[in-house]
Coordinates of C-alpha atoms in Angstrom, one line a residue:
X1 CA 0.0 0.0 0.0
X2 CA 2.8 2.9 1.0
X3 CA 4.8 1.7 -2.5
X4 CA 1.1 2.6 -4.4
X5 CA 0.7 5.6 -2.7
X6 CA 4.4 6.2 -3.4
X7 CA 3.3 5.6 -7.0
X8 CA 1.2 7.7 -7.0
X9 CA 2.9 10.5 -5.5
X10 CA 5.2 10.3 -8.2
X11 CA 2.6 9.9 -11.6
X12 CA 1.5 13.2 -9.8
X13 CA 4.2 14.9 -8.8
X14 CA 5.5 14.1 -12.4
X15 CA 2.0 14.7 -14.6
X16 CA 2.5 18.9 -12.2
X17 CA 5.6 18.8 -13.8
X18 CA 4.8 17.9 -17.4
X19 CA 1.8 20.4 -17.5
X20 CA 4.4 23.1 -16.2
X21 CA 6.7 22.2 -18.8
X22 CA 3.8 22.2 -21.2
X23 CA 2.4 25.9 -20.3
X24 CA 6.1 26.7 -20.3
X25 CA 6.3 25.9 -23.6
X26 CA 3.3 27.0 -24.6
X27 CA 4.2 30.5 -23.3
X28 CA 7.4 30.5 -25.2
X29 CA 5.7 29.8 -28.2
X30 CA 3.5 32.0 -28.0
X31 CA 5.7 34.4 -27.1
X32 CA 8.4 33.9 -29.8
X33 CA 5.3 34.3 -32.5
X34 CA 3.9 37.2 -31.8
X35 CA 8.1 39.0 -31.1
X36 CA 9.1 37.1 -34.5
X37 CA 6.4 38.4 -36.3
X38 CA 6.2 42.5 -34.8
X39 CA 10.0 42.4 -36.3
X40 CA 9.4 40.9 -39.3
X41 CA 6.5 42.8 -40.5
X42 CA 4.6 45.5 -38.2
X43 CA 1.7 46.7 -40.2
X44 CA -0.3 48.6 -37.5
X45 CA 3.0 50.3 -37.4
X46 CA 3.0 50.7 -41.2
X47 CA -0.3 51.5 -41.5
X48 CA -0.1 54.4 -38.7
X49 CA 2.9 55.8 -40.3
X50 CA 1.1 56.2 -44.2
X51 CA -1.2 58.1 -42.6
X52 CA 0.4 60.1 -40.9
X53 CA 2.4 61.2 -43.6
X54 CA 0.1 63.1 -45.1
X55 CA 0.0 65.8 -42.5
X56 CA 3.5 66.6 -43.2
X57 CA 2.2 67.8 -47.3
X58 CA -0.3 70.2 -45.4
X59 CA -0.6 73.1 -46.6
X60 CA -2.4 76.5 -45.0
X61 CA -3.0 76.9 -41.8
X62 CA -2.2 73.7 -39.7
X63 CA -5.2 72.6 -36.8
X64 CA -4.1 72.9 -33.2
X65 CA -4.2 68.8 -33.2
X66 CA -1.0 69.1 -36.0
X67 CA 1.4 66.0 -34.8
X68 CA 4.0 66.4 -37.3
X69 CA 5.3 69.2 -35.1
X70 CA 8.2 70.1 -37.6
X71 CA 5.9 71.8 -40.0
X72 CA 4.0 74.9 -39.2
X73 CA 1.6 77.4 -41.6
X74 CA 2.3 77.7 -44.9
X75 CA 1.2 79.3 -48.5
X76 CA -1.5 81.3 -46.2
X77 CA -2.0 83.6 -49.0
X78 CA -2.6 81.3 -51.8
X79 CA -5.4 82.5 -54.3
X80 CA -5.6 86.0 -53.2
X81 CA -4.1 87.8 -56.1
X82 CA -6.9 86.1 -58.1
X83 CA -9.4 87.1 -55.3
X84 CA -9.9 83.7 -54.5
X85 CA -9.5 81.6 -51.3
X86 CA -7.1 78.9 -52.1
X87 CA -5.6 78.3 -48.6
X88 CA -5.2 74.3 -47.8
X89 CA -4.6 71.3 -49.8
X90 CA -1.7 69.4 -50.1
X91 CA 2.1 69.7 -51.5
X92 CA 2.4 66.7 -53.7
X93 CA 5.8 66.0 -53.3
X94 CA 9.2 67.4 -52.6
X95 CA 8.5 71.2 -53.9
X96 CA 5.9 73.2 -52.5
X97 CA 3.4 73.4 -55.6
X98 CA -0.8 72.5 -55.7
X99 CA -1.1 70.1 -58.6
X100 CA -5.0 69.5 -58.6
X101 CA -4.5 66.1 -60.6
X102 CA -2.5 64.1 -58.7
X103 CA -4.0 66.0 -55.4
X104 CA -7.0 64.6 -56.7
X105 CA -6.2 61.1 -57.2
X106 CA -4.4 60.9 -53.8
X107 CA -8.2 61.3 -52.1
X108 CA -9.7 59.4 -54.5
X109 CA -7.6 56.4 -53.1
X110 CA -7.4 57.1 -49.7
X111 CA -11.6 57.5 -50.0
X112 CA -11.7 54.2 -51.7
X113 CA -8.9 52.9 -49.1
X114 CA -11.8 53.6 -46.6
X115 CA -14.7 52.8 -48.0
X116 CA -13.2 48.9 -48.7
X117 CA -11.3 48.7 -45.2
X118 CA -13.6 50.9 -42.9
X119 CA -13.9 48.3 -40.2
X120 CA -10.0 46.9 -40.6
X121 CA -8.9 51.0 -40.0
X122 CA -11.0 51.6 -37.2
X123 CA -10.3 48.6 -35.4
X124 CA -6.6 49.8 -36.0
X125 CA -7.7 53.0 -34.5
X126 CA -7.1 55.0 -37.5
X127 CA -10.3 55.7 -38.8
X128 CA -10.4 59.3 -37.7
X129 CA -7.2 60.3 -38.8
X130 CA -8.0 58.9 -42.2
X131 CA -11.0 60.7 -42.4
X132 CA -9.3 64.1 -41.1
X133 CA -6.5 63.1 -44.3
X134 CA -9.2 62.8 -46.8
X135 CA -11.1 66.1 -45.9
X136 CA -8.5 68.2 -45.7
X137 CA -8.3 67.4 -49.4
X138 CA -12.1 67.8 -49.9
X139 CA -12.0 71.3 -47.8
X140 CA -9.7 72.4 -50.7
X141 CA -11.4 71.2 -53.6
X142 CA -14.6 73.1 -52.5
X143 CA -12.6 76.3 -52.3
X144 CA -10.9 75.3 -55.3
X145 CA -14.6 74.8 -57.5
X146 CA -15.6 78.4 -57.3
X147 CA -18.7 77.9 -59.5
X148 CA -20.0 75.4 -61.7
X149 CA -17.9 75.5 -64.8
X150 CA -14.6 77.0 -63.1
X151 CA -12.2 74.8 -61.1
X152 CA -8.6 76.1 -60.0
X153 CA -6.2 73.8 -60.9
X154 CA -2.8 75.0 -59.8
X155 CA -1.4 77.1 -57.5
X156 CA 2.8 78.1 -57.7
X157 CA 4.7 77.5 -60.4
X158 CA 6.8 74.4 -60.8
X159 CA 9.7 76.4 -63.1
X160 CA 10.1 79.0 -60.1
X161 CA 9.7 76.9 -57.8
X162 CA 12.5 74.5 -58.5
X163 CA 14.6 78.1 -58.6
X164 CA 14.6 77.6 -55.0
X165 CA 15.5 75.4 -52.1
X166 CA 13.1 76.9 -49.2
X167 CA 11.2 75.4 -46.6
X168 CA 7.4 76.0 -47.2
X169 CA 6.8 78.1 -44.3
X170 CA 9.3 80.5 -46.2
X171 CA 7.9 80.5 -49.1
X172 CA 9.4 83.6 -51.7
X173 CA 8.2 81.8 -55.2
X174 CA 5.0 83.0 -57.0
X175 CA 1.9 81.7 -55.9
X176 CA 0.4 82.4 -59.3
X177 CA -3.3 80.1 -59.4
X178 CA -4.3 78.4 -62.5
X179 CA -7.8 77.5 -63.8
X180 CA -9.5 75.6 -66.1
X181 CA -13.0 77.0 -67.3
X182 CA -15.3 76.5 -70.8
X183 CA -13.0 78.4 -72.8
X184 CA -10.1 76.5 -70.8
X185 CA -11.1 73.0 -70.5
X186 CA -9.7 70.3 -68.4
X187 CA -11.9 67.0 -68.5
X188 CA -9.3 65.1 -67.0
X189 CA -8.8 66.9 -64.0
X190 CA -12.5 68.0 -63.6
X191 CA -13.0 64.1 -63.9
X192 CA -10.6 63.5 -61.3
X193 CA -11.8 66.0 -58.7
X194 CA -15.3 64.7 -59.3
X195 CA -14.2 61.5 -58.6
X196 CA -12.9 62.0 -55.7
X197 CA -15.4 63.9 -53.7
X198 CA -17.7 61.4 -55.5
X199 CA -15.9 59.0 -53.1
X200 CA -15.4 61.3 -50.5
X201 CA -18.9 61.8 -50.1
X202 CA -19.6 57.8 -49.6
X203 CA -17.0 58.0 -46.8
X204 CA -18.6 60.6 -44.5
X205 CA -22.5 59.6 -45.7
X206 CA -22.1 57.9 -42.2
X207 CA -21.4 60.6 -40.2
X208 CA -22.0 63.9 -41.6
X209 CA -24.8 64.1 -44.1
X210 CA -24.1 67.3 -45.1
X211 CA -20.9 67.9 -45.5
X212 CA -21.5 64.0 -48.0
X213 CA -24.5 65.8 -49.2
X214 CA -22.3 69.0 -50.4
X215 CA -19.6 67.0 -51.8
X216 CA -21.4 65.1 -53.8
X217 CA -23.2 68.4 -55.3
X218 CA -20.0 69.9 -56.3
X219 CA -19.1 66.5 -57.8
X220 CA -22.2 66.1 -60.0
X221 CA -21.4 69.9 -61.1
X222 CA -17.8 69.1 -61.8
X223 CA -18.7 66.0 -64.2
X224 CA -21.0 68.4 -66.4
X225 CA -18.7 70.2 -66.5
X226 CA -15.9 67.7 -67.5
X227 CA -18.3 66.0 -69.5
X228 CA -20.2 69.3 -71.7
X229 CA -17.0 71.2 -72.1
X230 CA -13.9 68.6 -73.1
X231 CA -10.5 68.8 -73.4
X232 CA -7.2 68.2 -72.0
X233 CA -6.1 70.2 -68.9
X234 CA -2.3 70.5 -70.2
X235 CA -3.8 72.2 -73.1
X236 CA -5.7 75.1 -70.7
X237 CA -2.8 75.1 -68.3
X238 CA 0.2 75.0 -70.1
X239 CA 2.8 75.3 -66.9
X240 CA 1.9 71.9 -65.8
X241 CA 2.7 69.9 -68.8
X242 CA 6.5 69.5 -67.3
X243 CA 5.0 68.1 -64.3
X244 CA 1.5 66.3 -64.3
X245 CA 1.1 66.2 -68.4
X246 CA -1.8 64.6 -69.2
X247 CA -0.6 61.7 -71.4
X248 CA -3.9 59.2 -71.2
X249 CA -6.3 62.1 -72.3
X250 CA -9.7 62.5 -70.7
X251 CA -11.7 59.5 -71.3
X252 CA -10.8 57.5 -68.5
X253 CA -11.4 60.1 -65.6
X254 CA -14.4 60.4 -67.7
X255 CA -15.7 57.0 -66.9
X256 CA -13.6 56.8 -63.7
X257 CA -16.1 59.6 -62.4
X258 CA -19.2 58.2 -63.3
X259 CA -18.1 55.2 -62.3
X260 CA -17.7 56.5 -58.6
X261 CA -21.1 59.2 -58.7
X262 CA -22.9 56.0 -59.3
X263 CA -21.3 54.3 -56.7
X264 CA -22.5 57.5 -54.5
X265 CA -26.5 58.4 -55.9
X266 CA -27.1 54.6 -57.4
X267 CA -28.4 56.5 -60.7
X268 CA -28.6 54.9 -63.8
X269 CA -27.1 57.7 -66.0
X270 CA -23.9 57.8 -64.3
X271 CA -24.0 53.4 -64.7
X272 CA -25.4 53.9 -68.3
X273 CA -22.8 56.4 -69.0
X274 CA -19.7 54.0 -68.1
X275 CA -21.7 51.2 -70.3
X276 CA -22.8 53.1 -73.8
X277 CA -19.0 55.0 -73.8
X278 CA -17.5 51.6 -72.7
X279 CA -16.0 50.9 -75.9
X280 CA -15.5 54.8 -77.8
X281 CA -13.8 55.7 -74.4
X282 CA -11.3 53.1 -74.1
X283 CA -12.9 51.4 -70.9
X284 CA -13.3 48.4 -72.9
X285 CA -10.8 48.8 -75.4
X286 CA -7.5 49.7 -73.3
X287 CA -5.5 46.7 -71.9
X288 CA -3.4 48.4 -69.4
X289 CA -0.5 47.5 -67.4
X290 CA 0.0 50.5 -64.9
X291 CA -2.7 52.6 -62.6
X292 CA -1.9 56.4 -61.6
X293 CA -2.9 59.6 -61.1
X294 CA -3.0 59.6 -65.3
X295 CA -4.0 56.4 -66.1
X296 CA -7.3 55.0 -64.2
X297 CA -8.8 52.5 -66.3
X298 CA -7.5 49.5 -64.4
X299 CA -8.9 51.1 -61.8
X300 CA -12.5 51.8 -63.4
X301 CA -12.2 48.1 -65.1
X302 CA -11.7 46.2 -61.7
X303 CA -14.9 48.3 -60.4
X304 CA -17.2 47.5 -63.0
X305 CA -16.2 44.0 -62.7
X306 CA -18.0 44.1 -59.4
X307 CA -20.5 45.2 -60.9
X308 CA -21.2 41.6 -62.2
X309 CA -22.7 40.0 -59.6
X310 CA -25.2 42.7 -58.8
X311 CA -28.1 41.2 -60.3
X312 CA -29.7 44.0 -61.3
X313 CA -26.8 44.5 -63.8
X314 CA -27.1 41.2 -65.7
X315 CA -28.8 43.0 -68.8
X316 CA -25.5 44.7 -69.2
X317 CA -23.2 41.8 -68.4
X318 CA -21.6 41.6 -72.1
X319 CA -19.9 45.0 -71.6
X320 CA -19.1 44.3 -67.8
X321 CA -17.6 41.2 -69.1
X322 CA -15.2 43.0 -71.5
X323 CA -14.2 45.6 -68.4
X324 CA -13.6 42.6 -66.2
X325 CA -12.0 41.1 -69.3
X326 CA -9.1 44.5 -69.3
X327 CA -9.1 44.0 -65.1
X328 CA -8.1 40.4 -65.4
X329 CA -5.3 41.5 -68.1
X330 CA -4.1 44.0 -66.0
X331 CA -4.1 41.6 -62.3
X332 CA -2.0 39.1 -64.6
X333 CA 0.5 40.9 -65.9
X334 CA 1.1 41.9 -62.6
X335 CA 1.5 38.1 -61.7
X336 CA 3.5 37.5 -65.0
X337 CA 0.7 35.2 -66.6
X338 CA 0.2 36.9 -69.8
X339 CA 1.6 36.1 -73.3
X340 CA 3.5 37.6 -76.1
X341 CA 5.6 39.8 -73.8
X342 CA 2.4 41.9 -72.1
X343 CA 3.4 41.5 -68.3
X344 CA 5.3 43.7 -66.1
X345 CA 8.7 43.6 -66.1
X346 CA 10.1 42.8 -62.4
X347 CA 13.7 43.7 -60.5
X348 CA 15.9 40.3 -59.9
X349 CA 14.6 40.7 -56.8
X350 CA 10.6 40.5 -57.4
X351 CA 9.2 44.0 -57.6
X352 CA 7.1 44.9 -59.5
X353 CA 8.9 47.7 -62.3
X354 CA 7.4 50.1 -64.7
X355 CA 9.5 53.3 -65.4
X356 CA 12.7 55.0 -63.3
X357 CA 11.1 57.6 -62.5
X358 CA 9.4 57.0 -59.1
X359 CA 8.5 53.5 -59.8
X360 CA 6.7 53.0 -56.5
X361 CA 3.9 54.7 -57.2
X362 CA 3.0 52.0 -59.5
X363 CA 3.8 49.2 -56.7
X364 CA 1.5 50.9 -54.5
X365 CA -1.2 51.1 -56.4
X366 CA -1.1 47.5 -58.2
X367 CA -0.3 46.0 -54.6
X368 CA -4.0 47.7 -53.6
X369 CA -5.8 46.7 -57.4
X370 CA -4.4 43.1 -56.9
X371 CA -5.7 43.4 -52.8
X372 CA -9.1 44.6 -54.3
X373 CA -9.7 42.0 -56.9
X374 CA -8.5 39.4 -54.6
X375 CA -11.4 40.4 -52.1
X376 CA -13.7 40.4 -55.0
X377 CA -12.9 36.7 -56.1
X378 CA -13.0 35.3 -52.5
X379 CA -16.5 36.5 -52.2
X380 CA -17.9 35.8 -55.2
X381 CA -15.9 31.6 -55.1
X382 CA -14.2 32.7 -58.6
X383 CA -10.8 32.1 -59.6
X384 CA -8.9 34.6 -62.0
X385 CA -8.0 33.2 -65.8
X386 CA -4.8 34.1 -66.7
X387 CA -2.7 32.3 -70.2
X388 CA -0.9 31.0 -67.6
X389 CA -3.5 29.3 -66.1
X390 CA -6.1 29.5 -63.0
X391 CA -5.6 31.5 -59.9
X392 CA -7.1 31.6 -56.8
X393 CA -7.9 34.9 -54.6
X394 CA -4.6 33.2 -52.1
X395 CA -2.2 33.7 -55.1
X396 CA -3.1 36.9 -56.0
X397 CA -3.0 38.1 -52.3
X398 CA -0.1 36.5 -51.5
X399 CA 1.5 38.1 -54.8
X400 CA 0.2 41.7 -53.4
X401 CA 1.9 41.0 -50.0
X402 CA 5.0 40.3 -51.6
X403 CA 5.6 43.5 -52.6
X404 CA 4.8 45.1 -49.4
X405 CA 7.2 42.8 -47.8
X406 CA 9.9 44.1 -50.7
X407 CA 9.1 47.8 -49.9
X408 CA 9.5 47.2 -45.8
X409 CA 12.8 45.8 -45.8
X410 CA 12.6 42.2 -47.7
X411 CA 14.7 43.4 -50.3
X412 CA 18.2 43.4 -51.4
X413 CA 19.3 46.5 -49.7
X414 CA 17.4 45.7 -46.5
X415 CA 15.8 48.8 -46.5
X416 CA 12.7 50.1 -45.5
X417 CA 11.2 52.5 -48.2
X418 CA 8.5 53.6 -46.2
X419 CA 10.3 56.7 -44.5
X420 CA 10.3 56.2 -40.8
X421 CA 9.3 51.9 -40.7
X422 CA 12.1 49.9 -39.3
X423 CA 15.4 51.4 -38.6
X424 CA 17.1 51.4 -41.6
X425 CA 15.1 53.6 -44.3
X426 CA 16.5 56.6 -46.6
X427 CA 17.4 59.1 -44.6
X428 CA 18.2 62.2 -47.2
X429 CA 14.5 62.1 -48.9
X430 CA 14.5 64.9 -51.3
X431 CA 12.3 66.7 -50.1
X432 CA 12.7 70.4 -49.1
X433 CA 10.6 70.8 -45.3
X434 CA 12.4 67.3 -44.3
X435 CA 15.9 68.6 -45.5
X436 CA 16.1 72.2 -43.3
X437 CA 16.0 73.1 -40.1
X438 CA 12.4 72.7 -38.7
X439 CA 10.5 76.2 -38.5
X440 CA 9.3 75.9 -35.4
X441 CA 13.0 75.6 -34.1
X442 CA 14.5 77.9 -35.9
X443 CA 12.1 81.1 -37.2
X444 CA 15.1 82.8 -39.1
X445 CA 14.7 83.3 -42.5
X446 CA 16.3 81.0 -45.2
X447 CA 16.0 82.0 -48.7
X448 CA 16.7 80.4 -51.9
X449 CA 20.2 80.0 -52.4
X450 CA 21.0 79.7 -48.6
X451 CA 18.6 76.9 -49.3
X452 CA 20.6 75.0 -51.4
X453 CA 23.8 76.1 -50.4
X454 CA 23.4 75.2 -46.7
X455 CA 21.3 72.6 -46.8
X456 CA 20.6 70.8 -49.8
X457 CA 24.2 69.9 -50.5
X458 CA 24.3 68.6 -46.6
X459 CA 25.9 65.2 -46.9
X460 CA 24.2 65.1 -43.6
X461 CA 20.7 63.2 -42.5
X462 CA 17.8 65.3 -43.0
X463 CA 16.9 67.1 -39.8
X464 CA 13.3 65.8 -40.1
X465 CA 11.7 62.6 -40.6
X466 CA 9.4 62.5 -43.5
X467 CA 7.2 59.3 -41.5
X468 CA 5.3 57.6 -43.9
X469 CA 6.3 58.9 -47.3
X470 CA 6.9 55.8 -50.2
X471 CA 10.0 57.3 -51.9
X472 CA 10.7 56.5 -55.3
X473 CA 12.4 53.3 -54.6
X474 CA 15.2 51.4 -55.8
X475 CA 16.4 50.5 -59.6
X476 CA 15.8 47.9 -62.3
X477 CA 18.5 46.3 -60.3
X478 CA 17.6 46.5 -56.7
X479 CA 20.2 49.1 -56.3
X480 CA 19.3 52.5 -54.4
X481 CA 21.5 55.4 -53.5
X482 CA 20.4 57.5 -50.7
X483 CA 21.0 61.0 -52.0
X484 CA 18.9 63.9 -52.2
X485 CA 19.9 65.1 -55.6
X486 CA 18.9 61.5 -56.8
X487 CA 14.8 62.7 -56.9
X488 CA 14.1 59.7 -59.0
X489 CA 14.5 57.1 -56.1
X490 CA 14.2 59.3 -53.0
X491 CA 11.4 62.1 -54.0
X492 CA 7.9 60.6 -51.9
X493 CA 4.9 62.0 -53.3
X494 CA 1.3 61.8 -51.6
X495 CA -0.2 59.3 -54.1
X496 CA 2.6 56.8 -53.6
X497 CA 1.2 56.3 -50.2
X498 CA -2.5 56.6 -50.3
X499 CA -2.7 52.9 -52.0
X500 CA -1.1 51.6 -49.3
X501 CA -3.3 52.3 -46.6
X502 CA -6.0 50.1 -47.4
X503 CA -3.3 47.3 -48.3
X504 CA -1.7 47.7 -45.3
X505 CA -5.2 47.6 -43.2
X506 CA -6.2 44.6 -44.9
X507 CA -3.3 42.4 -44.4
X508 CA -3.4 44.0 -40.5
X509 CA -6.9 42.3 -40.2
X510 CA -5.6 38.9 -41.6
X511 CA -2.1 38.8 -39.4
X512 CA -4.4 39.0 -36.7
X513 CA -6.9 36.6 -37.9
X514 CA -3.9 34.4 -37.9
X515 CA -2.2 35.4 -35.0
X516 CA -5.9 34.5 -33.1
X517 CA -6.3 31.5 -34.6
X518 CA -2.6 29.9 -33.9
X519 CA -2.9 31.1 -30.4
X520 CA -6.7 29.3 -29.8
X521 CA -4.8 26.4 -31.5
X522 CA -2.0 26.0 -29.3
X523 CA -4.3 26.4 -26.0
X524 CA -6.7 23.7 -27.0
X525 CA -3.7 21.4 -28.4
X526 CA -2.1 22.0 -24.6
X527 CA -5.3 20.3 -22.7

């Protein structure tokens, strides 16, 4: 009897000790999981720091909730030699110059960013910040659509401003505005504005009905406008066409904007518009194999592929078919499934590479099309026909985070080219706030020359962090060289990073998912 009781002493004693063992385990599992995968890929950090990039492009006069605390009021009288308000908006880039086009198209894709991952950013606790990012884009545009047939479309001048090396709190350049008007047409960027408060207006339907309510007037105005009066806005506003030349034309920020007022009212003529100019506008005609702030019909043809399996638009599903047709073109040349040569081209090391100049823009925004259509095929249990084959909505997302992981650090240079993620990312972004002395630490005066003598030549880091810009990114050969005379690879501009909010909110939601599931796994496994 005492050896049993010895026994069993023991099988006790021994079964405390395996289940500590077990926990302990368990515990450093868990634990070396959730540490592994925070330094391999932090997306809430990612996502945080695309949004808050955009408050370092402000300009006007900055809100007393600012937190990029390096910048401070800028371009304050913008518009008033033409009599016009035109304080606000953003800096697209490096310079300190409005261009309404790609200003434009950076809401339009933070809107759309929003309206597909509402839920993903506010559980991420970025919801409000994305909607203060989108209006402060919005708040412009109104100011900028003085009356129905009259939208401002550029304020400063690119030529003098590149004269000059000044922080935009400095500013000495001309602030000469440019419009477009029916003797001075601009379909294109009309279209584009349209579109975006078109989409603006679905994001705050929610929770401010008027504010929806008036953007969504001014976009109805603004495609008339685009739409009775046509032409290309390089053609009215002929100081842009070094910058934001409108090479596409006007017909697919045509169709783009119907495409999102219909999306916004639900009314046939904007749907019946995108159908009956389908083919003479290029929506079904153009196979494309890059989306930007010129050329939107990938864009427009992956959103009228969802159109398909509305029900109510089966009458029309021969022309959808053809747009989802260009869409399925465009999401696999991406994956480098089509024939005869039509993909895009890639870097030895995987990303995706359509031009030097600032090829990251066109990363961003194929990494969100090919998030997008992914979503669309999981839902709808379709797979993606490529000449290469099938694909499933897993190949085609795992394709998209691919290039994310390239532009976080997975990448031959093991660097981070989201400014400010990880700790090694470029450090000398050309970009003229970023590269002197912040105002608010030092009010003196720098002009033009002292500019680029003092601190534009500085070997040096820049003084201020640009968090969350998408520079330009590296070469056809993975190479990058972290110089701020070398604008190609290290300029950021605001629509490089819009894209990959959404992107990065999505794949947030699924490391979770994951992260949830593995750790309910392991605890039921330990019992």
């Amino acid at each position: 009897m005492e050896k049993q009781r010895q026994d069993q002493k023991y099988h006790l004693e021994a079964s405390k000790i395996s289940r500590f063992v077990q926990q302990c385990c368990l515990f450093l599992f868990i634990f070396t999981i959730f540490t592994t995968k925070t330094q391999a890929l932090d997306l809430a950090d990612a996502l945080s720091k695309s949004i808050l990039y955009f408050e370092s492009q402000r300009s006007g006069r900055l809100p007393y909730n600012q937190r990029v605390t390096w910048r401070d009021h800028s371009g304050l009288t913008d518009g008033l030699e033409q009599g016009v308000d035109l304080v606000g908006g953003y800096y697209d880039a490096g310079d300190q110059v409005k261009f309404g086009l790609p200003m434009a198209f950076t809401v339009t894709m933070l809107s759309w960013s929003l309206i597909e991952y509402c839920q993903q950013i506010a559980d991420a606790g970025e919801l409000e910040h994305t909607m203060e990012a989108i209006k402060w884009g919005t708040d412009y545009f109104i100011k900028a659509h003085t009356s129905p047939n009259v939208l401002w479309a550029e304020v400063g001048d690119g030529d003098t401003d590149h004269y000059c090396w000044q922080r935009p709190e400095d500013m000495t350049t001309s602030r000469q505005a440019y419009k477009i008007d029916e003797n001075n047409p601009g379909s294109d960027l009309a279209g584009e504005t349209a579109a975006a408060m078109a989409a603006a207006s679905i994001v705050f339907k929610k929770t401010n009905r008027h504010y929806s309510h008036l953007l969504l007037h001014h976009a109805q105005e603004l495609f008339e406008f685009a739409d009775k009066y046509r032409g290309k806005y390089d053609g009215s506003v002929g100081v842009v066409k070094s910058y934001y030349a409108s090479v596409s034309g006007y017909m697919d920020e045509l169709l783009w904007a119907a495409t999102w007022l219909y999306k916004a009212t639900d009314k046939k003529e904007y749907f019946n518009y995108v159908i009956t100019n389908a083919h003479s506008f290029g929506g079904t005609g153009w196979a494309i194999t890059e989306f930007s702030w010129d050329v939107k019909y990938a864009g427009l043809q992956v959103i009228a592929s969802k159109f398909l399996i509305e029900q109510k638009h089966k009458k029309h599903s021969d022309i959808l078919e053809q747009y989802r047709s260009k869409a399925e073109f465009y999401v696999c040349s991406c994956l480098n499934k089509n024939i005869n040569g039509s993909n895009v081209e890639r870097t030895p090391a995987g990303l995706l590479y359509i031009r030097e100049w600032n090829n990251m823009q066109y990363v961003s925004t194929a990494t969100f099309l090919l998030t997008i259509y992914s979503d669309f095929l999981r839902n709808s249990n379709q797979v993606l026909s490529c000449h290469g084959g099938t694909f499933g909505h897993e190949e085609i997302l795992g394709f998209a985070k691919s290039q994310i992981d390239y532009i976080l650090g997975s990448n031959p240079m093991n660097m981070s080219y989201l400014v400010g993620y990880g700790s090694n990312y470029p450090q000398r972004v050309h970009h003229r706030g970023a590269s002197i002395v912040s105002f608010r630490g030092n009010k003196g005066f720098i002009g033009c020359t002292q500019g680029y003598d003092n601190w534009y030549s500085k070997l040096e880091p820049n003084p201020n962090v640009l968090v969350g810009a998408l520079v330009g990114g590296p070469d056809f050969e993975d190479n990058f060289v972290d110089q701020r005379d070398n604008y190609m690879q290290t300029e950021a501009c605001t629509y490089n990073t819009a894209p990959l909010v959404g992107v990065f909110a999505k794949l947030l939601e699924l490391e979770k998912q994951k992260l949830d599931y593995n750790h309910n796994s392991l605890l039921v496994a330990s019992y």
